[in-house]
mmCIF file of N, CA and C in Angstrom:
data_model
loop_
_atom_site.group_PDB
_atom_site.id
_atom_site.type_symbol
_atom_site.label_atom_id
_atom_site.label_comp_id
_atom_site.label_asym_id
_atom_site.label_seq_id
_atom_site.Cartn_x
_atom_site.Cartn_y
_atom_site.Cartn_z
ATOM 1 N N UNK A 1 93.636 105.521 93.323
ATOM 2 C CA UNK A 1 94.107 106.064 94.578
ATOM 3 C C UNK A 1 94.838 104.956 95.328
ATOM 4 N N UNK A 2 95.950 105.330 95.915
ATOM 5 C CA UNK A 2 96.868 104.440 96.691
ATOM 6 C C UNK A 2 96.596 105.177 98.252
ATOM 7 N N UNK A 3 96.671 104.288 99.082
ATOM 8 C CA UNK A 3 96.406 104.709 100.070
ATOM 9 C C UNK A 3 97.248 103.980 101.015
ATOM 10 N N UNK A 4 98.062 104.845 102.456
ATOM 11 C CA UNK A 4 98.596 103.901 103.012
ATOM 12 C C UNK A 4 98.425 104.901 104.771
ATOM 13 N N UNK A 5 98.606 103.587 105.792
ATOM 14 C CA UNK A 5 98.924 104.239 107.036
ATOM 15 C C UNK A 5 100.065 103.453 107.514
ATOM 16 N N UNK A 6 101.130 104.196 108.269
ATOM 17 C CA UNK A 6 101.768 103.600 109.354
ATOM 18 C C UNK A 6 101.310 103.004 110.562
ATOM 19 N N UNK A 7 101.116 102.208 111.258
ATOM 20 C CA UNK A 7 100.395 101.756 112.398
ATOM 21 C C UNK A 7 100.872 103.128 113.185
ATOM 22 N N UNK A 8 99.611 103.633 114.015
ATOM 23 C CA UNK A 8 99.334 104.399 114.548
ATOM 24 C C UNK A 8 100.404 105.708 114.057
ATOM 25 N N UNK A 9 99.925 105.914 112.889
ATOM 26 C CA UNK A 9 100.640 107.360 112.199
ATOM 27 C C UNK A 9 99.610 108.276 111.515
ATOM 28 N N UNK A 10 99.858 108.670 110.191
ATOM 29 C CA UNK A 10 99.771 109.512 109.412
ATOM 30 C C UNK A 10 98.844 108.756 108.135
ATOM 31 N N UNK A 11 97.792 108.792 107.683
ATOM 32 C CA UNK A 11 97.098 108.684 106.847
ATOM 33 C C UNK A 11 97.654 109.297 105.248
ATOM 34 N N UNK A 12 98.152 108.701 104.530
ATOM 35 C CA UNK A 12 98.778 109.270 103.030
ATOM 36 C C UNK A 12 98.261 108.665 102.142
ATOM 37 N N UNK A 13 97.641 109.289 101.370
ATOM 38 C CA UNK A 13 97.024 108.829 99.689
ATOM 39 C C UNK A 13 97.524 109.607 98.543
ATOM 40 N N UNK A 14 97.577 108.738 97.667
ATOM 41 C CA UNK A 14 98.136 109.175 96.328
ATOM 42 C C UNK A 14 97.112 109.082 95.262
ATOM 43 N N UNK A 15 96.621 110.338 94.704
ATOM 44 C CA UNK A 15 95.724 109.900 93.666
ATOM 45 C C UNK A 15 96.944 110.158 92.280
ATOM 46 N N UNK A 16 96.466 109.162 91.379
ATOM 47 C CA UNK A 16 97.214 108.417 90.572
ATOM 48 C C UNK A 16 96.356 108.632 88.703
ATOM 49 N N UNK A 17 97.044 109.545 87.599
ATOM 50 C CA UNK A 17 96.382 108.801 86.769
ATOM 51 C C UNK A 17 96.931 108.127 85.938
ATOM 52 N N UNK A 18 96.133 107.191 85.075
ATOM 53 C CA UNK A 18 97.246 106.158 83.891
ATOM 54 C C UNK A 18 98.063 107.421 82.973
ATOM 55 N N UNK A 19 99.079 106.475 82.702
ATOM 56 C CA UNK A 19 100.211 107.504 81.565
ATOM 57 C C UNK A 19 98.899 107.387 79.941
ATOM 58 N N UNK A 20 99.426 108.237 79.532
ATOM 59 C CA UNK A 20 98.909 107.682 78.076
ATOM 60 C C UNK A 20 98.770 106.594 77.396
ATOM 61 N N UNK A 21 100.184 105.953 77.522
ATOM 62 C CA UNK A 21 100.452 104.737 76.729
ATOM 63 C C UNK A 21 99.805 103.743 77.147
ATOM 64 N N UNK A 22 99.113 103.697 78.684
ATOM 65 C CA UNK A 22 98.365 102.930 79.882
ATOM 66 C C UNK A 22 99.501 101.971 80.269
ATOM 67 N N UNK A 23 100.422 102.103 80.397
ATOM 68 C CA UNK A 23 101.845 101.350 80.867
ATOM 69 C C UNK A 23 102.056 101.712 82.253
ATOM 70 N N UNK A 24 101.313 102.889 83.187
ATOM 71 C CA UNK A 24 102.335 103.558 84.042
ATOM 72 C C UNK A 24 100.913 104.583 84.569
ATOM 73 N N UNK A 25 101.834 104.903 85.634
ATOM 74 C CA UNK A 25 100.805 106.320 86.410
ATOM 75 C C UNK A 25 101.782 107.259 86.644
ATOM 76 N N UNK A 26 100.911 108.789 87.056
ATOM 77 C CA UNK A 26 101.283 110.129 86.802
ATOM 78 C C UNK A 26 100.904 110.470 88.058
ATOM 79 N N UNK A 27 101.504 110.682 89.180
ATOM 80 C CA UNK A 27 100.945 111.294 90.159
ATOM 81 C C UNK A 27 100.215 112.414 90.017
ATOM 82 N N UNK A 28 98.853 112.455 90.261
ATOM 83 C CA UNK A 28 98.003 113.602 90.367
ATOM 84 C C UNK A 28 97.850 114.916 91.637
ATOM 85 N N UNK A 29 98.215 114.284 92.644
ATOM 86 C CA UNK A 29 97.888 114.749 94.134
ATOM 87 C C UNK A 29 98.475 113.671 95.367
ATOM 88 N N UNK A 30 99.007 114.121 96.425
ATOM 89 C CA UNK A 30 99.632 113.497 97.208
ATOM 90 C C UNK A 30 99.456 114.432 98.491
ATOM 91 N N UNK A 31 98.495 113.171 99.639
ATOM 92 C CA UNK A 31 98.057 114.238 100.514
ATOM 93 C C UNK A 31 98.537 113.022 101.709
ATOM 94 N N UNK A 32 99.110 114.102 103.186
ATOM 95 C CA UNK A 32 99.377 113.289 104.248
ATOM 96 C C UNK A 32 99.092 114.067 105.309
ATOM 97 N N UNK A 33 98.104 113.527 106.362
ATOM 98 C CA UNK A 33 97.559 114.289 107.563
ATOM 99 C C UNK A 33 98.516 114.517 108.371
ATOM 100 N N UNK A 34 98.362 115.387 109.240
ATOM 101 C CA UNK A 34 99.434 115.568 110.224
ATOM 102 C C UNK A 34 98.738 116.079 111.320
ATOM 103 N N UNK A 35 97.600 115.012 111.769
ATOM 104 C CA UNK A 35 96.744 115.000 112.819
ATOM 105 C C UNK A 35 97.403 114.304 113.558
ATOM 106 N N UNK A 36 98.317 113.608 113.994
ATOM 107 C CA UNK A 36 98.691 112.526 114.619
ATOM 108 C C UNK A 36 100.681 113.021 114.872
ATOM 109 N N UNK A 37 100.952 112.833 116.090
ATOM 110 C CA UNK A 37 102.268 112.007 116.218
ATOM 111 C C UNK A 37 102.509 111.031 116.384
ATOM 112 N N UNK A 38 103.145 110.900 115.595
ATOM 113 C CA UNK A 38 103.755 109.219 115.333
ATOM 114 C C UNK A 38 104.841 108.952 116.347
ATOM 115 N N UNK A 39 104.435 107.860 116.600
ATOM 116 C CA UNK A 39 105.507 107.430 117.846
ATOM 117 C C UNK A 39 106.795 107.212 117.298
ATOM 118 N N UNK A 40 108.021 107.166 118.004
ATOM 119 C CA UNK A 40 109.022 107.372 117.683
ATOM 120 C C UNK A 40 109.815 105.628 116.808
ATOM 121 N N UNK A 41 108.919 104.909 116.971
ATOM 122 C CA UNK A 41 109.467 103.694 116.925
ATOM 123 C C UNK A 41 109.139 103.780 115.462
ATOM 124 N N UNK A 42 108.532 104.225 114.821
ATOM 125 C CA UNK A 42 107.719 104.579 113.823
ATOM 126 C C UNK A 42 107.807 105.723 112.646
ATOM 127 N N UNK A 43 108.314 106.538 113.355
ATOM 128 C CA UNK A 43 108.359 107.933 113.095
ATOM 129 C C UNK A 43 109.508 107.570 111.799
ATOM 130 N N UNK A 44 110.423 107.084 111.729
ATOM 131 C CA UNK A 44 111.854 106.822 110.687
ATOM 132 C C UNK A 44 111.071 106.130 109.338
ATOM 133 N N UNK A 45 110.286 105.624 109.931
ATOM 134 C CA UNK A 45 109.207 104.375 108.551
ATOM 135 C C UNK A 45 108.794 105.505 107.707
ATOM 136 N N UNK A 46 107.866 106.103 108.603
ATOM 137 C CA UNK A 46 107.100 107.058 107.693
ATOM 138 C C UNK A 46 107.237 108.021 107.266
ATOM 139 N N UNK A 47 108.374 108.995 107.433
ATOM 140 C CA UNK A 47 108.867 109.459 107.243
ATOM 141 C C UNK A 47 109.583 109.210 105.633
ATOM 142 N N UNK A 48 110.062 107.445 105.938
ATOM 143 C CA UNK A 48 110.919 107.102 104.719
ATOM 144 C C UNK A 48 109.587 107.107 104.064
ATOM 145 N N UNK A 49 108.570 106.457 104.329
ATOM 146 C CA UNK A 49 107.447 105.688 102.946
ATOM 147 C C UNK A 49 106.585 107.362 102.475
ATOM 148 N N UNK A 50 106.560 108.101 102.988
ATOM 149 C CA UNK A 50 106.277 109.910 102.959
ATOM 150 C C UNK A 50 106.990 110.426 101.688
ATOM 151 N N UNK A 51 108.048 110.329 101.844
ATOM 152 C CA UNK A 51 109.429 110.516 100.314
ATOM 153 C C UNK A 51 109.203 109.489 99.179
ATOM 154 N N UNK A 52 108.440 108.468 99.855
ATOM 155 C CA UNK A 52 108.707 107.684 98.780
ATOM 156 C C UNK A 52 107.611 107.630 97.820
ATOM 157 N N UNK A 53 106.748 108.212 98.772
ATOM 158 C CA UNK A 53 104.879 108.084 98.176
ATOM 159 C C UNK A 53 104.896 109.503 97.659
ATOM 160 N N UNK A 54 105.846 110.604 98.271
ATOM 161 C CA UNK A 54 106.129 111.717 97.569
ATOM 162 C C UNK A 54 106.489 112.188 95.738
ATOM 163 N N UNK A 55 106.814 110.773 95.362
ATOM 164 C CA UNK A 55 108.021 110.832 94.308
ATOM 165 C C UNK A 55 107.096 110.618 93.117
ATOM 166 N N UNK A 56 105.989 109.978 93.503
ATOM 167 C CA UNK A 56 104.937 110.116 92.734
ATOM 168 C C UNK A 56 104.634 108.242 92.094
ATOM 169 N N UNK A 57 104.137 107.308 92.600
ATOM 170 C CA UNK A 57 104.145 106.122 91.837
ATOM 171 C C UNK A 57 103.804 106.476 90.361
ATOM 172 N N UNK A 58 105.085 105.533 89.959
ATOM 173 C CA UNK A 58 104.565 105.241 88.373
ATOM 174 C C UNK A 58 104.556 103.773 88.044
ATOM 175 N N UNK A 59 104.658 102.857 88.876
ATOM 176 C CA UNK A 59 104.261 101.755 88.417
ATOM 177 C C UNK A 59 103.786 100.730 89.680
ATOM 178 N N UNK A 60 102.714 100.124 89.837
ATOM 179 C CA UNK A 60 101.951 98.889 90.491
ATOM 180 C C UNK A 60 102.104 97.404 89.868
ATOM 181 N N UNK A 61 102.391 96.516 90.538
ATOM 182 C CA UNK A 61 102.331 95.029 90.384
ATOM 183 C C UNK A 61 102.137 94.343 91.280
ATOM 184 N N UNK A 62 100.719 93.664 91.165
ATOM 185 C CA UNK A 62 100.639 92.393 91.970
ATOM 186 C C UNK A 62 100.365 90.942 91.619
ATOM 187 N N UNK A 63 101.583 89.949 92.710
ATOM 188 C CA UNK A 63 101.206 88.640 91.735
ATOM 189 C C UNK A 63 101.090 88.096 93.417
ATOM 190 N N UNK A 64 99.891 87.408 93.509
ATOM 191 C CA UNK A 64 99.435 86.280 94.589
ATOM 192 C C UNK A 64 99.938 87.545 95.797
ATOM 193 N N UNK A 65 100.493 86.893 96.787
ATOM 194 C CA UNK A 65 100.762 88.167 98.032
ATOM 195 C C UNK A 65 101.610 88.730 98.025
ATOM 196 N N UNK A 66 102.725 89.230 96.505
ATOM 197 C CA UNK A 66 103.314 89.878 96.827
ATOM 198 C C UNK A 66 102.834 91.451 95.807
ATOM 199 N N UNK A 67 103.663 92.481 96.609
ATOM 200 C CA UNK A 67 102.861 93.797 95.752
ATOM 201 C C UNK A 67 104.382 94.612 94.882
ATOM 202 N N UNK A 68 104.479 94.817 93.808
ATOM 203 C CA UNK A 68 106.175 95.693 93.942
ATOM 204 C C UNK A 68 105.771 96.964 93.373
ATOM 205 N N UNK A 69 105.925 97.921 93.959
ATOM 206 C CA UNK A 69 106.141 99.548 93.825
ATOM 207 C C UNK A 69 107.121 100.266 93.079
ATOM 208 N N UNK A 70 106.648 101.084 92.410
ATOM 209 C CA UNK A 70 108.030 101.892 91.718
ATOM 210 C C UNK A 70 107.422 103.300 92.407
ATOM 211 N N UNK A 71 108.316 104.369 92.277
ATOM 212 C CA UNK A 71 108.612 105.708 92.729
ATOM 213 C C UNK A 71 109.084 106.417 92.326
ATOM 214 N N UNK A 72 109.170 107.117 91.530
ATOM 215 C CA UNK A 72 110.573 108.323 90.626
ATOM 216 C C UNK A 72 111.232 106.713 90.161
ATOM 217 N N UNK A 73 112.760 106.354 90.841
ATOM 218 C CA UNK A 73 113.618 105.153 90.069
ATOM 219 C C UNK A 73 114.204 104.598 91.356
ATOM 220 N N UNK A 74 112.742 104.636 92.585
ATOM 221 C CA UNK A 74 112.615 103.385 93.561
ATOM 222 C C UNK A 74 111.937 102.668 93.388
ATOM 223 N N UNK A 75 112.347 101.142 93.462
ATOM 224 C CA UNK A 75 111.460 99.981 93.244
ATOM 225 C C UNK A 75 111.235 99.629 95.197
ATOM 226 N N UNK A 76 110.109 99.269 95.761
ATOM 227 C CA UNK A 76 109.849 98.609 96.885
ATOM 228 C C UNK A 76 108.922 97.236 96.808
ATOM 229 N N UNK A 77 109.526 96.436 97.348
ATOM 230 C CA UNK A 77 108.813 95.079 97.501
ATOM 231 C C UNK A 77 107.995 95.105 98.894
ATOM 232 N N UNK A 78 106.722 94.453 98.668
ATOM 233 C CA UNK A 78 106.084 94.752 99.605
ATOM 234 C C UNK A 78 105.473 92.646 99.743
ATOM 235 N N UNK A 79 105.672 91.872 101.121
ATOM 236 C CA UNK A 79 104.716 90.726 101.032
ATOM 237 C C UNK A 79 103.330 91.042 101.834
ATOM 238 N N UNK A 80 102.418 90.050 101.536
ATOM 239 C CA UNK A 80 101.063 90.164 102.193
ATOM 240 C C UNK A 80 101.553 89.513 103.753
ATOM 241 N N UNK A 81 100.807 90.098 104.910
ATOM 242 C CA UNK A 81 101.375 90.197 106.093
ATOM 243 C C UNK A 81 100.042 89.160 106.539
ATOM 244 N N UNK A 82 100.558 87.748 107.513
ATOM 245 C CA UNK A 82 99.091 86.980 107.468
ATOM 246 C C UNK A 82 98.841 87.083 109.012
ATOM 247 N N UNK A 83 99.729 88.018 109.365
ATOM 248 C CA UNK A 83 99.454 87.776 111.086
ATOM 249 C C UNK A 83 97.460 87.886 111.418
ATOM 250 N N UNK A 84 96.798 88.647 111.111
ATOM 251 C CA UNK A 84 95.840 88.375 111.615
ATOM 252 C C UNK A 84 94.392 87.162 111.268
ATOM 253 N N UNK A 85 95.128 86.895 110.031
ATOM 254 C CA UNK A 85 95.049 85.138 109.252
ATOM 255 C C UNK A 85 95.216 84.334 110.889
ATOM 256 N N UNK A 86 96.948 84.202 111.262
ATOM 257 C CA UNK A 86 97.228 83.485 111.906
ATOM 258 C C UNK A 86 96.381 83.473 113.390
ATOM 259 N N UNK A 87 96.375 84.885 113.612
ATOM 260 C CA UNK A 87 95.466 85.145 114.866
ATOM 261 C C UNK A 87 94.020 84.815 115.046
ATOM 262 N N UNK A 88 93.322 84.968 114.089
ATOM 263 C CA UNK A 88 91.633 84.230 114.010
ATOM 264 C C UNK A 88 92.069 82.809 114.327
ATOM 265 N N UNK A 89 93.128 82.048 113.532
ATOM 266 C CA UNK A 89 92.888 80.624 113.212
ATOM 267 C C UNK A 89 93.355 79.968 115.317
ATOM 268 N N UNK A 90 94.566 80.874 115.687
ATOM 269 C CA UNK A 90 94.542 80.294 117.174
ATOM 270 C C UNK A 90 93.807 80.646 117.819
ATOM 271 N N UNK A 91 92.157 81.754 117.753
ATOM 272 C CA UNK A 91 91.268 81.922 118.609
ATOM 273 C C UNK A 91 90.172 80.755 118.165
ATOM 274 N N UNK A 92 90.454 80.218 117.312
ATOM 275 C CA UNK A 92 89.023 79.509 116.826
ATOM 276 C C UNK A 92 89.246 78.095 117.368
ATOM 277 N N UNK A 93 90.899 77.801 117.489
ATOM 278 C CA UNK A 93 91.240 76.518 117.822
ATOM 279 C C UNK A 93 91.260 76.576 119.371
ATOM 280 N N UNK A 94 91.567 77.839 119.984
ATOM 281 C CA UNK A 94 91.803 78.222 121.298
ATOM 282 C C UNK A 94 89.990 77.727 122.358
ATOM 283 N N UNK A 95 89.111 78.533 121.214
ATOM 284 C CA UNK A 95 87.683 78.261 121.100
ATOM 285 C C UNK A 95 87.089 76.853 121.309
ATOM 286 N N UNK A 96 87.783 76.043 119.947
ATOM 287 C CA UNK A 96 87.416 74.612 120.245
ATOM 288 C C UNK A 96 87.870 73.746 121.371
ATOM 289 N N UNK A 97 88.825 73.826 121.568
ATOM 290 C CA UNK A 97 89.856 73.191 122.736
ATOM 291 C C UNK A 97 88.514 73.321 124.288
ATOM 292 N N UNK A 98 88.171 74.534 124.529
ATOM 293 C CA UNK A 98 87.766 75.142 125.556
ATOM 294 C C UNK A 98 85.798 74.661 125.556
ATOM 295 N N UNK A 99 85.582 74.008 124.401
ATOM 296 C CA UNK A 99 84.110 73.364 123.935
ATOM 297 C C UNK A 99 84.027 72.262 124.422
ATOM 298 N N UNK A 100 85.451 71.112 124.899
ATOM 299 C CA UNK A 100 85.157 70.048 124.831
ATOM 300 C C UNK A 100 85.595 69.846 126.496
ATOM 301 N N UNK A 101 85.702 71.124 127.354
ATOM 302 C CA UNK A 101 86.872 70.997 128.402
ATOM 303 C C UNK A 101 85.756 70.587 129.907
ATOM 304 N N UNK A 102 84.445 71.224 129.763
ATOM 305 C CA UNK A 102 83.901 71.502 130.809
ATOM 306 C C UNK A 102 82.552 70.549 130.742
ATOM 307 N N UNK A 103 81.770 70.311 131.914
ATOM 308 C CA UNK A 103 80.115 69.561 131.869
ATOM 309 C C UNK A 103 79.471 70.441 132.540
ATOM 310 N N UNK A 104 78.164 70.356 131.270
ATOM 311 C CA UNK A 104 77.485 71.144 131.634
ATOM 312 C C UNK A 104 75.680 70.673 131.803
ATOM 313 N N UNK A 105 74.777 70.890 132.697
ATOM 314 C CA UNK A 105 73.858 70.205 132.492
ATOM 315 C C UNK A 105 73.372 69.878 134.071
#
């Protein structure tokens, strides 16, 4: 199962099975909620990644953070996104800074 959301969108999963040859996948089922409006800033993304998750993946690859997608005879490159990597590491330093600032006692 592939699973994806747009930030504040639409929930879409793809259940997926191997081809025969085990080279490849067969889209089985392709389901997308439509509990939600998607904001407009947004709305063009998912819409596109909707068609694209539509088409049925037939092929997955991942090497270190990057992921590449196939679709019917779309390829999409996808990198690993470290913003909230980056965000822990300036609360922890934000944290320490603020340990050594005050007396207490």
């Amino acid at each position: 199962m592939v699973a994806c959301m747009i930030p504040k969108g639409n929930m879409m999963a793809s259940t997926l099975k191997k081809t025969e040859d085990q080279n490849g996948f067969k889209l089985v089922n392709f389901n997308c909620s439509n509990k939600k409006e998607t904001p407009r800033e947004n709305k063009d993304l998912e819409t596109d990644f909707k068609a694209f998750l539509g088409k049925g993946i037939c092929s997955l690859a991942r090497e270190g953070k990057s992921l590449s997608m196939t679709a019917g005879s779309e390829s999409r490159y996808f990198t690993q996104d470290d913003v909230l990597t980056k965000q822990e590491e300036e609360r922890k330093a934000k944290l320490m800074s603020a340990k050594g600032s005050g007396r207490f006692g």
